[in-house]
mmCIF file of C-alpha atoms in Angstrom:
data_model
loop_
_atom_site.group_PDB
_atom_site.id
_atom_site.type_symbol
_atom_site.label_atom_id
_atom_site.label_comp_id
_atom_site.label_asym_id
_atom_site.label_seq_id
_atom_site.Cartn_x
_atom_site.Cartn_y
_atom_site.Cartn_z
ATOM 1 C CA UNK A 158 0.242 0.161 -0.153
ATOM 2 C CA UNK A 159 3.120 2.604 0.933
ATOM 3 C CA UNK A 160 4.817 1.733 -2.671
ATOM 4 C CA UNK A 161 1.318 2.761 -4.538
ATOM 5 C CA UNK A 162 0.887 5.602 -2.626
ATOM 6 C CA UNK A 163 5.062 6.545 -3.119
ATOM 7 C CA UNK A 164 4.362 5.978 -6.958
ATOM 8 C CA UNK A 165 1.352 8.289 -6.953
ATOM 9 C CA UNK A 166 3.767 11.427 -5.257
ATOM 10 C CA UNK A 167 6.741 10.645 -6.806
ATOM 11 C CA UNK A 168 5.855 10.464 -11.006
ATOM 12 C CA UNK A 169 8.505 8.705 -13.240
ATOM 13 C CA UNK A 170 11.994 9.082 -11.920
ATOM 14 C CA UNK A 171 11.337 10.476 -8.871
ATOM 15 C CA UNK A 172 10.245 7.516 -7.761
ATOM 16 C CA UNK A 173 13.322 5.110 -8.528
ATOM 17 C CA UNK A 174 15.173 8.233 -7.380
ATOM 18 C CA UNK A 175 13.554 7.891 -4.049
ATOM 19 C CA UNK A 176 14.053 3.935 -3.691
ATOM 20 C CA UNK A 177 17.673 4.284 -5.120
ATOM 21 C CA UNK A 178 18.627 7.445 -2.683
ATOM 22 C CA UNK A 179 16.400 8.254 -0.635
ATOM 23 C CA UNK A 180 13.353 6.107 1.640
ATOM 24 C CA UNK A 181 14.479 4.753 4.152
ATOM 25 C CA UNK A 182 12.685 1.171 4.560
ATOM 26 C CA UNK A 183 15.134 0.028 1.415
ATOM 27 C CA UNK A 184 17.049 -2.792 2.710
ATOM 28 C CA UNK A 185 20.963 -1.576 1.425
ATOM 29 C CA UNK A 186 24.197 -3.093 2.426
ATOM 30 C CA UNK A 187 26.711 -1.180 4.691
ATOM 31 C CA UNK A 188 28.704 1.206 3.113
ATOM 32 C CA UNK A 189 32.130 -0.184 3.837
ATOM 33 C CA UNK A 190 31.296 -3.990 1.980
ATOM 34 C CA UNK A 191 33.709 -3.439 -0.244
ATOM 35 C CA UNK A 192 35.959 -3.657 2.430
ATOM 36 C CA UNK A 193 34.733 -6.345 4.296
ATOM 37 C CA UNK A 194 31.746 -5.624 6.558
ATOM 38 C CA UNK A 195 28.981 -8.254 6.053
ATOM 39 C CA UNK A 196 25.738 -5.647 7.275
ATOM 40 C CA UNK A 197 22.773 -5.493 5.677
ATOM 41 C CA UNK A 198 19.705 -3.566 6.623
ATOM 42 C CA UNK A 199 17.604 -0.833 6.416
ATOM 43 C CA UNK A 200 18.305 2.777 5.438
ATOM 44 C CA UNK A 201 17.404 4.240 8.399
ATOM 45 C CA UNK A 202 19.339 1.534 10.372
ATOM 46 C CA UNK A 203 22.348 1.931 8.414
ATOM 47 C CA UNK A 204 23.519 5.925 9.975
ATOM 48 C CA UNK A 205 23.004 3.970 13.241
ATOM 49 C CA UNK A 206 25.275 0.706 12.569
ATOM 50 C CA UNK A 207 27.790 2.805 10.782
ATOM 51 C CA UNK A 208 27.996 5.540 13.880
ATOM 52 C CA UNK A 209 29.181 1.938 16.152
ATOM 53 C CA UNK A 210 31.119 0.105 13.719
ATOM 54 C CA UNK A 211 34.588 -0.202 13.563
ATOM 55 C CA UNK A 212 35.121 0.231 9.778
ATOM 56 C CA UNK A 213 33.518 4.158 10.181
ATOM 57 C CA UNK A 214 37.138 4.341 11.965
ATOM 58 C CA UNK A 215 39.305 2.720 9.758
ATOM 59 C CA UNK A 216 37.449 4.666 6.996
ATOM 60 C CA UNK A 217 40.060 7.520 6.783
ATOM 61 C CA UNK A 218 42.874 4.461 6.312
ATOM 62 C CA UNK A 219 41.041 2.259 4.121
ATOM 63 C CA UNK A 220 40.392 5.607 2.055
ATOM 64 C CA UNK A 221 44.280 6.173 1.577
ATOM 65 C CA UNK A 222 44.944 2.847 1.303
ATOM 66 C CA UNK A 223 42.718 1.878 -1.751
ATOM 67 C CA UNK A 224 44.120 5.485 -3.378
ATOM 68 C CA UNK A 225 47.234 4.008 -2.748
ATOM 69 C CA UNK A 226 45.986 1.174 -4.965
ATOM 70 C CA UNK A 227 44.322 3.442 -7.814
ATOM 71 C CA UNK A 228 47.986 5.191 -7.686
ATOM 72 C CA UNK A 229 49.869 1.844 -8.373
ATOM 73 C CA UNK A 230 47.514 0.054 -10.569
ATOM 74 C CA UNK A 231 47.863 3.222 -12.672
ATOM 75 C CA UNK A 232 51.454 3.634 -12.553
ATOM 76 C CA UNK A 233 51.596 0.010 -13.789
ATOM 77 C CA UNK A 234 49.590 0.386 -16.796
ATOM 78 C CA UNK A 235 51.895 3.681 -17.414
ATOM 79 C CA UNK A 236 54.683 1.101 -17.483
ATOM 80 C CA UNK A 237 53.269 -1.465 -19.643
ATOM 81 C CA UNK A 238 54.488 -0.459 -22.592
ATOM 82 C CA UNK A 239 57.926 0.296 -21.705
ATOM 83 C CA UNK A 240 57.995 -3.277 -20.273
ATOM 84 C CA UNK A 241 56.637 -4.540 -23.696
ATOM 85 C CA UNK A 242 59.371 -2.581 -24.915
ATOM 86 C CA UNK A 243 61.979 -3.644 -22.840
ATOM 87 C CA UNK A 244 60.631 -7.203 -23.251
ATOM 88 C CA UNK A 245 61.097 -6.890 -26.638
ATOM 89 C CA UNK A 246 64.615 -5.722 -26.457
ATOM 90 C CA UNK A 247 65.823 -8.658 -24.663
ATOM 91 C CA UNK A 248 63.754 -11.464 -27.128
ATOM 92 C CA UNK A 249 65.947 -9.933 -30.344
ATOM 93 C CA UNK A 250 68.970 -10.364 -29.190
ATOM 94 C CA UNK A 251 68.028 -13.796 -27.058
ATOM 95 C CA UNK A 252 66.615 -15.035 -30.661
ATOM 96 C CA UNK A 253 69.481 -14.046 -32.627
ATOM 97 C CA UNK A 254 71.842 -16.210 -29.599
ATOM 98 C CA UNK A 255 69.349 -18.790 -30.002
ATOM 99 C CA UNK A 256 69.371 -18.999 -34.115
ATOM 100 C CA UNK A 257 73.915 -18.434 -33.854
ATOM 101 C CA UNK A 258 73.678 -21.489 -31.234
ATOM 102 C CA UNK A 259 71.652 -23.689 -33.340
ATOM 103 C CA UNK A 260 73.965 -22.576 -36.382
ATOM 104 C CA UNK A 261 77.180 -23.837 -34.566
ATOM 105 C CA UNK A 262 74.680 -27.446 -33.357
ATOM 106 C CA UNK A 263 74.328 -27.750 -37.416
ATOM 107 C CA UNK A 264 78.386 -27.408 -37.982
ATOM 108 C CA UNK A 265 79.060 -29.588 -35.646
ATOM 109 C CA UNK A 266 76.801 -32.082 -37.174
ATOM 110 C CA UNK A 267 77.770 -31.599 -40.236
ATOM 111 C CA UNK A 268 81.666 -31.788 -38.845
ATOM 112 C CA UNK A 269 81.634 -35.892 -39.041
ATOM 113 C CA UNK A 270 80.123 -35.654 -43.064
ATOM 114 C CA UNK A 271 82.524 -32.978 -44.022
ATOM 115 C CA UNK A 272 85.570 -35.117 -42.572
ATOM 116 C CA UNK A 273 84.408 -37.938 -44.607
ATOM 117 C CA UNK A 274 83.642 -36.143 -47.737
ATOM 118 C CA UNK A 275 86.775 -34.535 -47.365
ATOM 119 C CA UNK A 276 89.116 -38.206 -47.119
ATOM 120 C CA UNK A 277 86.551 -39.720 -50.095
ATOM 121 C CA UNK A 278 88.077 -36.601 -52.187
ATOM 122 C CA UNK A 279 91.670 -37.062 -51.064
ATOM 123 C CA UNK A 280 92.292 -40.605 -51.460
ATOM 124 C CA UNK A 281 91.501 -40.090 -55.207
ATOM 125 C CA UNK A 282 93.847 -36.836 -55.061
ATOM 126 C CA UNK A 283 96.117 -39.331 -53.208
ATOM 127 C CA UNK A 284 96.014 -41.654 -56.533
ATOM 128 C CA UNK A 285 96.506 -38.910 -59.377
ATOM 129 C CA UNK A 286 99.217 -37.340 -57.964
ATOM 130 C CA UNK A 287 100.779 -40.704 -57.647
ATOM 131 C CA UNK A 288 100.197 -41.159 -61.172
ATOM 132 C CA UNK A 289 101.146 -38.357 -62.371
ATOM 133 C CA UNK A 290 104.669 -38.612 -60.894
ATOM 134 C CA UNK A 291 104.842 -42.149 -62.245
ATOM 135 C CA UNK A 292 104.251 -40.696 -65.463
ATOM 136 C CA UNK A 293 106.707 -37.827 -65.103
ATOM 137 C CA UNK A 294 109.137 -40.507 -63.840
ATOM 138 C CA UNK A 295 108.246 -42.480 -67.142
ATOM 139 C CA UNK A 296 108.760 -39.689 -69.412
ATOM 140 C CA UNK A 297 111.918 -38.322 -67.411
ATOM 141 C CA UNK A 298 112.796 -42.037 -68.018
ATOM 142 C CA UNK A 299 112.342 -41.708 -71.205
ATOM 143 C CA UNK A 300 113.878 -38.840 -72.121
ATOM 144 C CA UNK A 301 117.015 -39.892 -70.719
ATOM 145 C CA UNK A 302 116.888 -43.104 -73.329
ATOM 146 C CA UNK A 303 115.772 -40.954 -75.680
ATOM 147 C CA UNK A 304 119.019 -38.907 -74.921
ATOM 148 C CA UNK A 305 121.211 -41.688 -74.777
ATOM 149 C CA UNK A 306 119.878 -43.280 -77.895
ATOM 150 C CA UNK A 307 120.365 -39.955 -79.460
ATOM 151 C CA UNK A 308 123.603 -39.425 -78.478
ATOM 152 C CA UNK A 309 124.506 -43.501 -79.931
ATOM 153 C CA UNK A 310 123.339 -43.015 -82.654
ATOM 154 C CA UNK A 311 125.461 -39.278 -83.056
ATOM 155 C CA UNK A 312 128.380 -41.114 -82.024
ATOM 156 C CA UNK A 313 127.539 -43.518 -84.451
ATOM 157 C CA UNK A 314 127.521 -41.209 -86.892
ATOM 158 C CA UNK A 315 130.799 -39.421 -85.992
ATOM 159 C CA UNK A 316 132.647 -43.306 -86.415
ATOM 160 C CA UNK A 317 131.122 -44.045 -89.546
ATOM 161 C CA UNK A 318 132.208 -40.312 -90.635
ATOM 162 C CA UNK A 319 135.288 -40.973 -88.885
ATOM 163 C CA UNK A 320 135.341 -44.720 -90.836
ATOM 164 C CA UNK A 321 134.562 -42.568 -94.042
ATOM 165 C CA UNK A 322 137.274 -40.151 -93.848
ATOM 166 C CA UNK A 323 139.564 -42.649 -93.056
ATOM 167 C CA UNK A 324 138.828 -44.340 -95.860
ATOM 168 C CA UNK A 325 139.111 -41.825 -98.184
ATOM 169 C CA UNK A 326 142.265 -40.307 -96.902
ATOM 170 C CA UNK A 327 144.123 -43.371 -97.524
#
């Protein structure tokens, strides 16, 4: 019945404002609920609770703490971009170092394979060098033999020329 009368007195937004902000019969929670007070009752009982409650005595301290928390949260938000930038600056060299480590590990993995290939290439080269050396020795020997044959042939010719000269002189 009282609500109907109130609706007639307060029309439109006036009624809503009365209920939310003024009405002494509406059930509400303590204004210190967010700091841990679990009291609830009518608006008219709340002022008595607040005056006798321990939370009212702590209110200035709690307000300071809440302000400090808000300031710290704001400071944290200001530091986030800087922190992200520093994180990126640290990650880039780390990525480079990881790549270098991976490359070094890859090189170490390739060493046995490279050594094997080196041996496989050196063996035919040694064989080729031996073949070249043998050919050179053969050619040198042939040159020596050819020179000897030439000298022998020249000696024979000289002997033949001497014999011919001596026959002619006689």
